[in-house]
mmCIF file of C-alpha atoms and ligand atoms in Angstrom:
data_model
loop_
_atom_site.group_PDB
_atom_site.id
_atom_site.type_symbol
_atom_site.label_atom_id
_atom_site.label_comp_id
_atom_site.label_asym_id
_atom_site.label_seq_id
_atom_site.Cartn_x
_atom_site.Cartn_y
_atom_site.Cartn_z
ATOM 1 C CA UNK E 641 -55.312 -41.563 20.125
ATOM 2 C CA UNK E 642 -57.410 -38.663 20.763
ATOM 3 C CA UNK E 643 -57.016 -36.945 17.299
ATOM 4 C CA UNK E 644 -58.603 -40.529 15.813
ATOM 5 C CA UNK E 645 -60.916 -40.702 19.258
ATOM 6 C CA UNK E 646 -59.312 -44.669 19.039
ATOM 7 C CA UNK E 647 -60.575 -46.936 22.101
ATOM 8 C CA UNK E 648 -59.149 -45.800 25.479
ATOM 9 C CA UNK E 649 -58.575 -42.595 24.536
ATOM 10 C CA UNK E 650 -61.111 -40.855 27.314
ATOM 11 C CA UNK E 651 -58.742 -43.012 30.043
ATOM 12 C CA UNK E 652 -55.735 -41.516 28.519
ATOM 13 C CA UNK E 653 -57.297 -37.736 28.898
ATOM 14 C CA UNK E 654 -58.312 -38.335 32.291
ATOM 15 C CA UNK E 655 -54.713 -39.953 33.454
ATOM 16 C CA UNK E 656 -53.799 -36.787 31.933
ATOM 17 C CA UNK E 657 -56.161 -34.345 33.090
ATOM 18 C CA UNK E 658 -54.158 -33.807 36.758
ATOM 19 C CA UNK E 659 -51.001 -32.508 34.756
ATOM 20 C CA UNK E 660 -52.945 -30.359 32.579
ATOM 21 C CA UNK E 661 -53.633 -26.564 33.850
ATOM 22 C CA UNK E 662 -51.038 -24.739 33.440
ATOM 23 C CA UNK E 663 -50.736 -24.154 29.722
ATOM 24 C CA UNK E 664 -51.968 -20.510 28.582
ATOM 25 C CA UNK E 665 -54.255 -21.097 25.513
ATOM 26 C CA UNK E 666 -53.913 -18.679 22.793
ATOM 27 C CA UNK E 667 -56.760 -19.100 19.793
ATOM 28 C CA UNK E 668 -55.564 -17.310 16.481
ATOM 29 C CA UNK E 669 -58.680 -16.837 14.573
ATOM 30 C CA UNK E 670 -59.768 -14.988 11.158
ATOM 31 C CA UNK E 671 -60.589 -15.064 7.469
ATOM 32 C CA UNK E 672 -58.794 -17.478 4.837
ATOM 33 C CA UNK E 673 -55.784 -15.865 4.091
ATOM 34 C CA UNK E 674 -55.770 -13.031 6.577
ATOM 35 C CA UNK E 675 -52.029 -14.390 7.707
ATOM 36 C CA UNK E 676 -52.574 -16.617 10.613
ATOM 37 C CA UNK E 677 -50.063 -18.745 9.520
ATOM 38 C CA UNK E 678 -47.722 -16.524 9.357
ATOM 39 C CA UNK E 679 -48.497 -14.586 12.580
ATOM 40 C CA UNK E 680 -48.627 -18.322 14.486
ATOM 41 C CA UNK E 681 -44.980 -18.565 13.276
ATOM 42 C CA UNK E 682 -43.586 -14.999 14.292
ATOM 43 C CA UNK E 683 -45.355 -15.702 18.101
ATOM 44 C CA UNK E 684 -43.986 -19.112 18.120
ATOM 45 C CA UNK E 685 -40.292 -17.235 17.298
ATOM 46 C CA UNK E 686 -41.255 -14.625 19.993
ATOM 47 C CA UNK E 687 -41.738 -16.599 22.776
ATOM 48 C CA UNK E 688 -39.352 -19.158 22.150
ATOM 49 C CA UNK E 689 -36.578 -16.540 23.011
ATOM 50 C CA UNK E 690 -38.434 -16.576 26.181
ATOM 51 C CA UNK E 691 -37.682 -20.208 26.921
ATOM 52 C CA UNK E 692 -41.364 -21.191 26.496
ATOM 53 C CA UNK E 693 -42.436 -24.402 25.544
ATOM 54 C CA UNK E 694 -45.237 -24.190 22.760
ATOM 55 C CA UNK E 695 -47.816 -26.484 21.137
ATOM 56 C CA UNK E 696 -49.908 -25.228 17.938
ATOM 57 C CA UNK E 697 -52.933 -26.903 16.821
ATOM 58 C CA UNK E 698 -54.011 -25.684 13.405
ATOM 59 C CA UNK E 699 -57.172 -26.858 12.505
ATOM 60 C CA UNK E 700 -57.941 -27.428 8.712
ATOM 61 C CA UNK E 701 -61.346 -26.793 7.872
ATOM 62 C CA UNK E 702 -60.568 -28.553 4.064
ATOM 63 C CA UNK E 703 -62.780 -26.518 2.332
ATOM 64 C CA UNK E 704 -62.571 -25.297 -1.126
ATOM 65 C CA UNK E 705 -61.947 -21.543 0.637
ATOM 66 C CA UNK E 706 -59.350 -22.792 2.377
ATOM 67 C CA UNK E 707 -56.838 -23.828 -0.315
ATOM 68 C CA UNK E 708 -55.217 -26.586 1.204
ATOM 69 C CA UNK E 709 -54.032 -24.970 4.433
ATOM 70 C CA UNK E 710 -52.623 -27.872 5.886
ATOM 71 C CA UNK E 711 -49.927 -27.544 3.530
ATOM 72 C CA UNK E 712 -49.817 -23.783 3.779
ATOM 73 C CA UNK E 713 -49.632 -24.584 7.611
ATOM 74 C CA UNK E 714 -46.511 -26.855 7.549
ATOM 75 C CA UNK E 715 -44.452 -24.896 5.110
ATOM 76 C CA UNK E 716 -45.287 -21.541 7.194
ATOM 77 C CA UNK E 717 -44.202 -23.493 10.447
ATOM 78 C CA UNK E 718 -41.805 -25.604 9.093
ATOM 79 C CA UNK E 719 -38.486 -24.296 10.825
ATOM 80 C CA UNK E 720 -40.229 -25.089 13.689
ATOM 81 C CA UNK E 721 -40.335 -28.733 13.411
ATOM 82 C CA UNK E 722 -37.058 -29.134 14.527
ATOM 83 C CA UNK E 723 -37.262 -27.645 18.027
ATOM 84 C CA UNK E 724 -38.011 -30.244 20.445
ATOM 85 C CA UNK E 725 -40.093 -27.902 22.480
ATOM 86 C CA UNK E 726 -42.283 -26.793 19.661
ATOM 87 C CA UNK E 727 -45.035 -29.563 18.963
ATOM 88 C CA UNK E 728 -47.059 -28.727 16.014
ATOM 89 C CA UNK E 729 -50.254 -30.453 14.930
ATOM 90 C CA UNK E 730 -52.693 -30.200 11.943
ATOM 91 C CA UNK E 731 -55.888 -31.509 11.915
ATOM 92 C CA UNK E 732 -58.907 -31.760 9.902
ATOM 93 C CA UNK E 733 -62.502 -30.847 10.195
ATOM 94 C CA UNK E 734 -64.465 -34.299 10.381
ATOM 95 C CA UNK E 735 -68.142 -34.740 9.409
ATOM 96 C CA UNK E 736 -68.744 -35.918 13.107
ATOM 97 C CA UNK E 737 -70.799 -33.947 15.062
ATOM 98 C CA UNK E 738 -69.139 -31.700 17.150
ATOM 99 C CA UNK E 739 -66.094 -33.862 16.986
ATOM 100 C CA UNK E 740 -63.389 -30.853 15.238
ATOM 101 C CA UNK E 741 -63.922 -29.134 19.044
ATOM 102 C CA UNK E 742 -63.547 -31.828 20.881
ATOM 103 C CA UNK E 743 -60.560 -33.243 19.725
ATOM 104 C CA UNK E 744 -59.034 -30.069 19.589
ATOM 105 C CA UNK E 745 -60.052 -28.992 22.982
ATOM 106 C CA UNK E 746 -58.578 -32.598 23.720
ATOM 107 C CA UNK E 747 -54.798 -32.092 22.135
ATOM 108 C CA UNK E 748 -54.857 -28.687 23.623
ATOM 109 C CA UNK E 749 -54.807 -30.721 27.012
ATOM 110 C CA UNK E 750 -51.941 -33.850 25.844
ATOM 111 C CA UNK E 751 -50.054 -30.759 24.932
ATOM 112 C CA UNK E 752 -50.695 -28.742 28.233
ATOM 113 C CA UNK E 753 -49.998 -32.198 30.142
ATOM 114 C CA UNK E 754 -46.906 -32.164 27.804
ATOM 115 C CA UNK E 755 -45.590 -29.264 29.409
ATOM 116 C CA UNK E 756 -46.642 -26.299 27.031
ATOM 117 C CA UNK E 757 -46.050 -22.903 28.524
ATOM 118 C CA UNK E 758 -48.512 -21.683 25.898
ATOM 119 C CA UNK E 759 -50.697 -23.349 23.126
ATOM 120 C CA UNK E 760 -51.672 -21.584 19.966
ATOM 121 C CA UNK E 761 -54.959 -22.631 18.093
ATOM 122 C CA UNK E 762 -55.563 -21.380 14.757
ATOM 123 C CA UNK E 763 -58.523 -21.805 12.813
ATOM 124 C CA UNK E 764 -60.453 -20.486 10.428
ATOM 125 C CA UNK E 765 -63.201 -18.279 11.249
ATOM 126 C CA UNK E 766 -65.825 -19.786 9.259
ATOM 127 C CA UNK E 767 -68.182 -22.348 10.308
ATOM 128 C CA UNK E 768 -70.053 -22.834 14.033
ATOM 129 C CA UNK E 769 -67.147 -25.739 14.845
ATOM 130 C CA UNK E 770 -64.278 -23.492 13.917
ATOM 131 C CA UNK E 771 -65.696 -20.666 16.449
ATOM 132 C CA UNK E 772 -66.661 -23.560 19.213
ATOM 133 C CA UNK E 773 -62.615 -24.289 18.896
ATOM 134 C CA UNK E 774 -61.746 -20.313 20.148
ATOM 135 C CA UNK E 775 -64.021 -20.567 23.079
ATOM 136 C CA UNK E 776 -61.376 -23.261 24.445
ATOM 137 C CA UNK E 777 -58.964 -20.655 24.333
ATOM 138 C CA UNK E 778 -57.778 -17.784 27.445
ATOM 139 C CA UNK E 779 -56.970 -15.930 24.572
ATOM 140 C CA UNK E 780 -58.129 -15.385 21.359
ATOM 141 C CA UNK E 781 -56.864 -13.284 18.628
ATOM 142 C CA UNK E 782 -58.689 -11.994 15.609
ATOM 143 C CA UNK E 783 -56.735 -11.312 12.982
ATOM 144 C CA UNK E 784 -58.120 -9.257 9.990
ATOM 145 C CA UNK E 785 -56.237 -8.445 6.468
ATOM 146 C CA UNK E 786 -56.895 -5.286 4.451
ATOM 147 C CA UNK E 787 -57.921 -4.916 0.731
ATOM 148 C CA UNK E 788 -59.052 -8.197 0.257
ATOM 149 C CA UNK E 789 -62.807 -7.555 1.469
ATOM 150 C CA UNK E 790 -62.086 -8.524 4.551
ATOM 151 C CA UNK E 791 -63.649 -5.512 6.437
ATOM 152 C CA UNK E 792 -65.172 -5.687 9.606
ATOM 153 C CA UNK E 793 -68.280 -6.104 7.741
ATOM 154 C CA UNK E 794 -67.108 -9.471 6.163
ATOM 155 C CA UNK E 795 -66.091 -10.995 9.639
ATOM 156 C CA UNK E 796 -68.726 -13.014 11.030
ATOM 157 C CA UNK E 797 -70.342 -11.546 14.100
ATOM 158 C CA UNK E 798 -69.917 -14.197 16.540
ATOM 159 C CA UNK E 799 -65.828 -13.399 16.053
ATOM 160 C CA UNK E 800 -66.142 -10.268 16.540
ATOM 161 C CA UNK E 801 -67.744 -10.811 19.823
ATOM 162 C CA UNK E 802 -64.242 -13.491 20.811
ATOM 163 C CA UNK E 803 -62.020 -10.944 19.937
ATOM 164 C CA UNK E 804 -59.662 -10.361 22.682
ATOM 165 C CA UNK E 805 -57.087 -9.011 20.516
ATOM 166 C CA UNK E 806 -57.406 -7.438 17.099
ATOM 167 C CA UNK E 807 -54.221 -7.805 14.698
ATOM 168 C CA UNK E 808 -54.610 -6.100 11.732
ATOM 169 C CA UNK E 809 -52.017 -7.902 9.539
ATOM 170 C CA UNK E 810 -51.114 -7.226 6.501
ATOM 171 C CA UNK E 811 -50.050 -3.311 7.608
ATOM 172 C CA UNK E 812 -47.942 -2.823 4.791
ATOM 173 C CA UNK E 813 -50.851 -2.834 2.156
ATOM 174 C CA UNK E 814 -53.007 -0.112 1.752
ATOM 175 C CA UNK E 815 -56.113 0.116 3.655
ATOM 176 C CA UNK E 816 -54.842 -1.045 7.225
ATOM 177 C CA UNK E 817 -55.691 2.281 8.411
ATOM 178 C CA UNK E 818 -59.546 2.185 7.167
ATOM 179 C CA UNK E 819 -59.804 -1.166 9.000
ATOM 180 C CA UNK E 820 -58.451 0.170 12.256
ATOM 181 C CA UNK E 821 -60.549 3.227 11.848
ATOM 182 C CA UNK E 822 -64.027 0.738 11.188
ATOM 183 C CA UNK E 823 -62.194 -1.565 14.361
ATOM 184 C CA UNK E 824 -62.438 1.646 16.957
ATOM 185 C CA UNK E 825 -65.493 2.639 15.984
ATOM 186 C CA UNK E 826 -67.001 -0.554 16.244
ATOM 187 C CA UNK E 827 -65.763 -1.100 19.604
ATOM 188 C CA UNK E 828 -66.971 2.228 20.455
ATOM 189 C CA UNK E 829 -70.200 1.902 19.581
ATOM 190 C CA UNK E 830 -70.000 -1.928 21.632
ATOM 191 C CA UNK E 831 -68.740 0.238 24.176
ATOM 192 C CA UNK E 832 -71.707 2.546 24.201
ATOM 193 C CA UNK E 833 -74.227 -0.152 24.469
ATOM 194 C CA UNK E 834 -72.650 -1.447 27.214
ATOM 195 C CA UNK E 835 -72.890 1.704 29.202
ATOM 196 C CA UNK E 836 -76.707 1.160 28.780
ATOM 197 C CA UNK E 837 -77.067 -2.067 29.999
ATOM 198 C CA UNK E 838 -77.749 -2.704 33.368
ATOM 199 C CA UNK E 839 -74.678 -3.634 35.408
ATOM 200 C CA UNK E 840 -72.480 -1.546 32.950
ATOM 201 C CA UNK E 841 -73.092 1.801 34.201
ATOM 202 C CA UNK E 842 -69.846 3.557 34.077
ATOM 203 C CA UNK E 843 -68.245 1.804 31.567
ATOM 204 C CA UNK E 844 -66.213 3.920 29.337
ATOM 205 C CA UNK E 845 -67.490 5.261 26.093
ATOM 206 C CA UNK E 846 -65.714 8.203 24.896
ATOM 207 C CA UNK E 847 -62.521 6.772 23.088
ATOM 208 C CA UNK E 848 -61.221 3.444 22.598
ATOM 209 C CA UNK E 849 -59.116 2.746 25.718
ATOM 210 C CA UNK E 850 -57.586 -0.490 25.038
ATOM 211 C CA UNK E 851 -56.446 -3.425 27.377
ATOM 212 C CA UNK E 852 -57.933 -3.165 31.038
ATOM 213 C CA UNK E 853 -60.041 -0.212 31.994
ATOM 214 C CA UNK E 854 -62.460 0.243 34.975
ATOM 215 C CA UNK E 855 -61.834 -3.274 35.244
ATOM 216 C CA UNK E 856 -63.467 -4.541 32.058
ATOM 217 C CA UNK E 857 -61.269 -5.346 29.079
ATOM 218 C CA UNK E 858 -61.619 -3.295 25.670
ATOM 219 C CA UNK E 859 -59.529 -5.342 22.730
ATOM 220 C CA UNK E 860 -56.891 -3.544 21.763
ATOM 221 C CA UNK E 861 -56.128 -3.285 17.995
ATOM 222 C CA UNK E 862 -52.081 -3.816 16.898
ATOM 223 C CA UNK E 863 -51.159 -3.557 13.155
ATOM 224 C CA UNK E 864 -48.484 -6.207 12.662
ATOM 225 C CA UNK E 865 -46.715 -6.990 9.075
ATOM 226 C CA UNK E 866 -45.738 -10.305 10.001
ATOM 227 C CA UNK E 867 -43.784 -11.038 6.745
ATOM 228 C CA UNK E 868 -41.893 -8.605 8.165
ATOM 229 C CA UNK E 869 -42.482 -9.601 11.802
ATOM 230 C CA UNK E 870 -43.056 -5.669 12.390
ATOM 231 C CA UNK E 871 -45.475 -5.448 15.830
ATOM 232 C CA UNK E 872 -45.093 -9.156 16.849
ATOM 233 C CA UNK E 873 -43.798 -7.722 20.142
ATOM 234 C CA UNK E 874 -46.266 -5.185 20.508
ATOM 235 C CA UNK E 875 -48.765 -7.960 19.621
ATOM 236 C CA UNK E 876 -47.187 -10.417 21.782
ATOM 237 C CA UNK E 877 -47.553 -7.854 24.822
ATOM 238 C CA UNK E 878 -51.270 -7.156 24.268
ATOM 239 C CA UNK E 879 -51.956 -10.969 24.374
ATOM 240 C CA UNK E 880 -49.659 -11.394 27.938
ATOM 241 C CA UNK E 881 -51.353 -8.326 29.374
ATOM 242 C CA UNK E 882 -54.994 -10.179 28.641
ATOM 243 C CA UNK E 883 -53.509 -13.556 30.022
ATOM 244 C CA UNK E 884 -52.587 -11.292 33.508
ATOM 245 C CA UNK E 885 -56.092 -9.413 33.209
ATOM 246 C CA UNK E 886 -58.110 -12.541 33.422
ATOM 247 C CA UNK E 887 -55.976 -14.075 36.205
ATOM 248 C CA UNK E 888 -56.146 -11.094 38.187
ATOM 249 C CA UNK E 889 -59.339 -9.827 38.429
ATOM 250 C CA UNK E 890 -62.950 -10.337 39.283
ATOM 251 C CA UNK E 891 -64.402 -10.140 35.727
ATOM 252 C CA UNK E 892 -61.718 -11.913 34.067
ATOM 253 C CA UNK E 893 -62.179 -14.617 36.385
ATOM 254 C CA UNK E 894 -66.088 -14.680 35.679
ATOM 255 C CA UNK E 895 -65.234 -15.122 32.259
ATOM 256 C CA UNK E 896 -62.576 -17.962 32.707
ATOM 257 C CA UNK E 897 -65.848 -18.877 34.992
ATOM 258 C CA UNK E 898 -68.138 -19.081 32.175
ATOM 259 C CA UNK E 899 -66.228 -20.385 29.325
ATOM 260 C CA UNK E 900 -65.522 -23.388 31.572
ATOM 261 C CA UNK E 901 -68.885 -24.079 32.143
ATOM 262 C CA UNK E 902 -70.104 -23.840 28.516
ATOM 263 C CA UNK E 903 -67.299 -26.170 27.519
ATOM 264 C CA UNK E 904 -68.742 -28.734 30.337
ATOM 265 C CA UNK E 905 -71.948 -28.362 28.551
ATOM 266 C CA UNK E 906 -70.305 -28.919 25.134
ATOM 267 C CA UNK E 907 -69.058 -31.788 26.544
ATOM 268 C CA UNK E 908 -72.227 -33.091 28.493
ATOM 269 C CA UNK E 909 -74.184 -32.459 25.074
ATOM 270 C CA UNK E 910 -71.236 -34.415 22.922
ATOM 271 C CA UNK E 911 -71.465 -37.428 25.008
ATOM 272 C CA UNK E 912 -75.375 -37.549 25.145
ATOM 273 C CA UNK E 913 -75.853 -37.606 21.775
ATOM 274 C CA UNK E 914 -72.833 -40.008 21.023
ATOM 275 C CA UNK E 915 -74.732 -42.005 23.368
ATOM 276 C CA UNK E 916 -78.362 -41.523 22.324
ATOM 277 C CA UNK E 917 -76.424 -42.489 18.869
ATOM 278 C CA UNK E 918 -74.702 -45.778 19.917
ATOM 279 C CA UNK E 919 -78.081 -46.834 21.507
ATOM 280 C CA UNK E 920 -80.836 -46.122 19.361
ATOM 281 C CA UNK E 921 -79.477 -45.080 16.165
ATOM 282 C CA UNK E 922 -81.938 -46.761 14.106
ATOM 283 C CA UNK E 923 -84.725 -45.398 16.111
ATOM 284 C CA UNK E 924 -83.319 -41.974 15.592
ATOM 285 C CA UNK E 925 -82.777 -42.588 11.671
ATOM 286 C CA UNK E 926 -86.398 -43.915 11.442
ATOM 287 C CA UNK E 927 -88.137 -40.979 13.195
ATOM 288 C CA UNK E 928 -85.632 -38.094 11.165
ATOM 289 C CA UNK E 929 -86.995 -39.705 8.063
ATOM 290 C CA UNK E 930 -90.368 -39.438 9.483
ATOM 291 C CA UNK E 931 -89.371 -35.830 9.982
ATOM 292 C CA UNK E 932 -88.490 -35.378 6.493
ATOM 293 C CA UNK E 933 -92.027 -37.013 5.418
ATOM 294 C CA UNK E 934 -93.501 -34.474 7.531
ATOM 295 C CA UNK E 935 -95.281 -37.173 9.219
ATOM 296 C CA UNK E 936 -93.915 -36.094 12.653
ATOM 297 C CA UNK E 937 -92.907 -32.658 13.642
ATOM 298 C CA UNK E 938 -89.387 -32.628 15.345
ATOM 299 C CA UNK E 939 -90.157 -31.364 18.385
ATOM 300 C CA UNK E 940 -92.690 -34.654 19.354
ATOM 301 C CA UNK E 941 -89.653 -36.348 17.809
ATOM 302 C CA UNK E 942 -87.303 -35.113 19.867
ATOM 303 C CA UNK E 943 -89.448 -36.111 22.891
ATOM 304 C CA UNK E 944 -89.912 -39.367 22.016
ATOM 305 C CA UNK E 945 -86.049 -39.904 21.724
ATOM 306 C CA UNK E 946 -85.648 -38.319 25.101
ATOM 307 C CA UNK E 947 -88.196 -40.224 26.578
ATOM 308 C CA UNK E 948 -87.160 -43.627 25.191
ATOM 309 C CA UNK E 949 -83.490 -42.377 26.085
ATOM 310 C CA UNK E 950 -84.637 -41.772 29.288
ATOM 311 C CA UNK E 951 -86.275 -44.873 30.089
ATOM 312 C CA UNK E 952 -83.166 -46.917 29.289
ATOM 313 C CA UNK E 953 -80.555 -45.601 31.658
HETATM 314 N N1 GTP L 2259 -48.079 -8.395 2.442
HETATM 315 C C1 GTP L 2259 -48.227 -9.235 3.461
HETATM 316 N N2 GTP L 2259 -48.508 -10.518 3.218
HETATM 317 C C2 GTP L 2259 -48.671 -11.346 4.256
HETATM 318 C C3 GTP L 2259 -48.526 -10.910 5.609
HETATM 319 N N3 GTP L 2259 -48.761 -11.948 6.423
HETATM 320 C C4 GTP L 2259 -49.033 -13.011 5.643
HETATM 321 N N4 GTP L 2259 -48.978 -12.662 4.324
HETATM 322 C C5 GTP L 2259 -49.212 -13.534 3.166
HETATM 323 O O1 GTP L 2259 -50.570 -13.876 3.092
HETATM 324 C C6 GTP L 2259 -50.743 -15.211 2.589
HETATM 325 C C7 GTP L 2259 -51.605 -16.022 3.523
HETATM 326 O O2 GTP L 2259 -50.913 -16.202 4.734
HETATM 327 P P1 GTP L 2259 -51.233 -17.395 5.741
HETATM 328 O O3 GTP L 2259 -50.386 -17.180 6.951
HETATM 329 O O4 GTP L 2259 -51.178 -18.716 5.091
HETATM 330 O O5 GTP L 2259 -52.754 -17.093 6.074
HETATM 331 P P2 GTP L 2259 -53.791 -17.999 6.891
HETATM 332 O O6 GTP L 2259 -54.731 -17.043 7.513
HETATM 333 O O7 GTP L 2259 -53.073 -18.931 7.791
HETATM 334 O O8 GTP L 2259 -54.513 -18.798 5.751
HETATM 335 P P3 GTP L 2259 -55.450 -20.116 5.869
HETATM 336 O O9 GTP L 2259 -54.879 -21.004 6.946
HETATM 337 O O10 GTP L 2259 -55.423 -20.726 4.524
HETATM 338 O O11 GTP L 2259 -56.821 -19.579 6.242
HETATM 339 C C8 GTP L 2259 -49.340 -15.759 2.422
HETATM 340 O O12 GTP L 2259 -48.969 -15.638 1.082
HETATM 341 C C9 GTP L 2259 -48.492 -14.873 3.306
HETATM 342 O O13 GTP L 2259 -47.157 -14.775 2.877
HETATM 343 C C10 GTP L 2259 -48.190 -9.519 5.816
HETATM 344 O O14 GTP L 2259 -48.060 -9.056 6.957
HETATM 345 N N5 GTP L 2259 -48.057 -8.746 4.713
HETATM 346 MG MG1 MG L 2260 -53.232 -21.059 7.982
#
């Protein structure tokens, strides 16, 4: 119901919403290819000899770059599908505005309500939906691939700044150490403009000291093979002692803080303009043509929606 958005489905969330909360969200983000897949599949292992119950949402983006992954997705995870505390679901980026986040912010909760100990995201880090999907996540994970151009030049810099976690997959090709090298001293040099800005005086600049320091958190980078599931552990550690930095202290809580609220507004901004839709679509189709023409600049546009939106509720 929520994946199609089918009649009743907003009653269903919020009969839901009360059991919801406790699931960790983990958002596994990255190039095509890079191995997130793969890597979703060695965590899933991983915690599973933990006892933990786990959801995955994998979110297509069916694009020509992409290659089919929903395909790629279920054959990675397939051994999976046979645990009854696994639930693993695909879905695909719609033209709808907005509406890839949204229902995957909304399975994330059926499958916290479910019972998930943890819920893995993966998506493609391409594309202003597929990044709106991380920021639902505790978590997020970026993982990078050498020697296929996917240097941290090539990753788009609003992932770099959700990076909680670097994995640098792939470790057993050639190259994994230039990308770590290009990883540290990008974060140093993040590092060092922090330590300029008001309110980060003090912060650390001299070396990359990863996970929690001085109370702010510095991603730390693991190389993982996960063909060979080489550093899943290591991984897996970095990404619980994140989950334990932003539940314990003050700025980890701002940020849980802030994400929150921006997903409120994601949410407040969804539903007005699903709304605005349903109620003066034609109006809104009449003045965007008029837009086109040049015969009305968008911003007096844009008022006169608000105000006629306005004036009806
Ligand atoms: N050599 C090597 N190959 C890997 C590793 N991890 C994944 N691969 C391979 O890389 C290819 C892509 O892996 P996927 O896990 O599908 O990557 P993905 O990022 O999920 O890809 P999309 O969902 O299509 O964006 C597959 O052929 C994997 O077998 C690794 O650690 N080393
Ligand atoms: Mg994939």
């Amino acid at each position: 119901m929520a994946d199609d958005r089918l009649d009743g489905h907003i009653a269903v969330l919020k009969d839901l919403y009360p059991h919801t909360g406790k699931a960790w969200i983990v958002g596994i983000t990255g190039n095509p290819g890079a191995g997130k897949s793969t890597l979703t599949d060695r965590l899933v292992e991983h915690w599973r000899l933990k006892g933990w119950r786990i959801g995955v949402v994998a979110v297509d983006p069916t694009s020509p770059f992409s290659g089919g992954a929903i395909l790629g997705d279920r054959i990675r995870m397939q051994r999976h599908f046979e645990d009854p505390d696994v639930f693993i679901r695909s879905l695909a980026t719609r033209g709808a505005l907005g509406g890839l986040s949204r229902s995957a912010s909304d399975i994330v909760r059926v499958l916290d309500a479910w019972g998930a100990d943890v819920v893995i995201i993966e998506t493609v880090g391409v594309g202003q939906d597929e990044l709106e999907v991380t920021r639902t996540a505790h978590t997020t994970v970026v993982v990078m691939a050498p020697g296929m151009g996917d240097g941290v030049q090539a990753i788009k810099a609003g992932i770099m700044e959700c990076a909680d976690v670097f994995a640098v997959n792939k470790a057993d090709r050639d190259g994994a150490d230039a990308t770590v090298r290009d990883l540290e001293l990008m974060l140093a040099l993040g590092q060092g403009v922090m330590a300029t800005s008001p309110g980060h005086v003090g912060a650390k600049v001299s070396g990359p000291a990863h996970g929690a320091a001085n109370g702010s958190w510095v991603p730390p980078i693991v190389r993982v093979v996960s063909t060979q599931k080489t550093g899943i552990p290591e991984l897996a550690q970095r990404l619980e002692d994140h989950r334990a930095w932003i539940r314990e202290t003050d700025e980890g809580m701002r940020r849980v803080a802030a994400r929150g609220r921006e997903q409120l507004h994601n949410e407040i901004r969804d539903a007005l303009v699903e709304a605005a839709i349903r109620d003066m679509g034609t109006r809104i189709d009449g003045l965007a043509e008029q837009v086109v023409r040049r015969e009305v600049d968008p911003y007096t546009a844009c008022d006169a929606i608000l105000r006629e939106f306005r004036s009806k509720t």
